[in-house]
Phi, psi and omega in degrees: 000129182274156178285151177296146179288132183254341181259148180279140179290147177303326180295313181295319178298319179298317178297314181301310183291324178290326175297318177293325177296321176299315178296320179295323178298313178296319181298319177299315181297312181295315182296318179296316180295317180297319178297318178297318181297331186250016184309320184268001183275167179298335179252018179300320179297318178297318180292323177296320177297313180297318180298318179295321179293320179297321177296317178295323179294324176297318178295322177298321178296317178299322178295316178299317180298319178295317179300325181270001180061040177262117180290143177284129177265101186303324182297328177286322177299313178296322177298318177297317180297313181294321179300320179294319179296318180295326179297339179288342185278358182294145177292141180233014180091358179228150179270319190244348182221170182291154172239168176300331178298324177302317181298314180300313182293322178296317179294323176296317180296320177295320178298316179298316179298317179294323177297317177298320178295319178299321178294323176300308181299322179296316179296317179292325177297321178296329180276347186296333178296331184261347185230108183293349178285345179266129181266106183299324180296318178294319179295322176296318178299315179294320178296315179295323177294320177299320178296320177293320176299318179301315181295317178298312181294325176299313180297315179296318180295316180299319178295315180295319181292320179296321179292319184287318190246359186293168178301146179083002179290128177246148178260146344273138174261140176294208189302150175260133174050045173091005180274000000 
């Protein structure tokens, strides 16, 4: 009877990291657009900070992939980019302009993406003991930054949801939280 295999195949690792790269590509697009839409709002600065960090995190992922000699699969990158663009076509209760619902859904999407990114850094950190190409200190730094992003987005989402769905809400209300 053979022992169970303990190391991940390069092929599986490549698929995993490229899937996260596709998500990171969509996340950069969504975060940048959301930050631009809310530039004049009270939380515009927080969104701009998170958007800049998400862009840096995508670059960090590319660096990890290069360190691990994982080739970038362009079709997945393009798929992530296209998926974010397609996500803009969802109905939001308005025909020509944004609604508060758009803000709530965008913040939810960003929260989901940041949670996935935190799981990526956590998984790579678990593998760092076995792979000297992975820098555990850098992965801890990235994981902690994802946790801070998660807290910021949670706060922004709670505010937007309370404004959108809270008591006394009348239809139709123009923008939520500056949108």
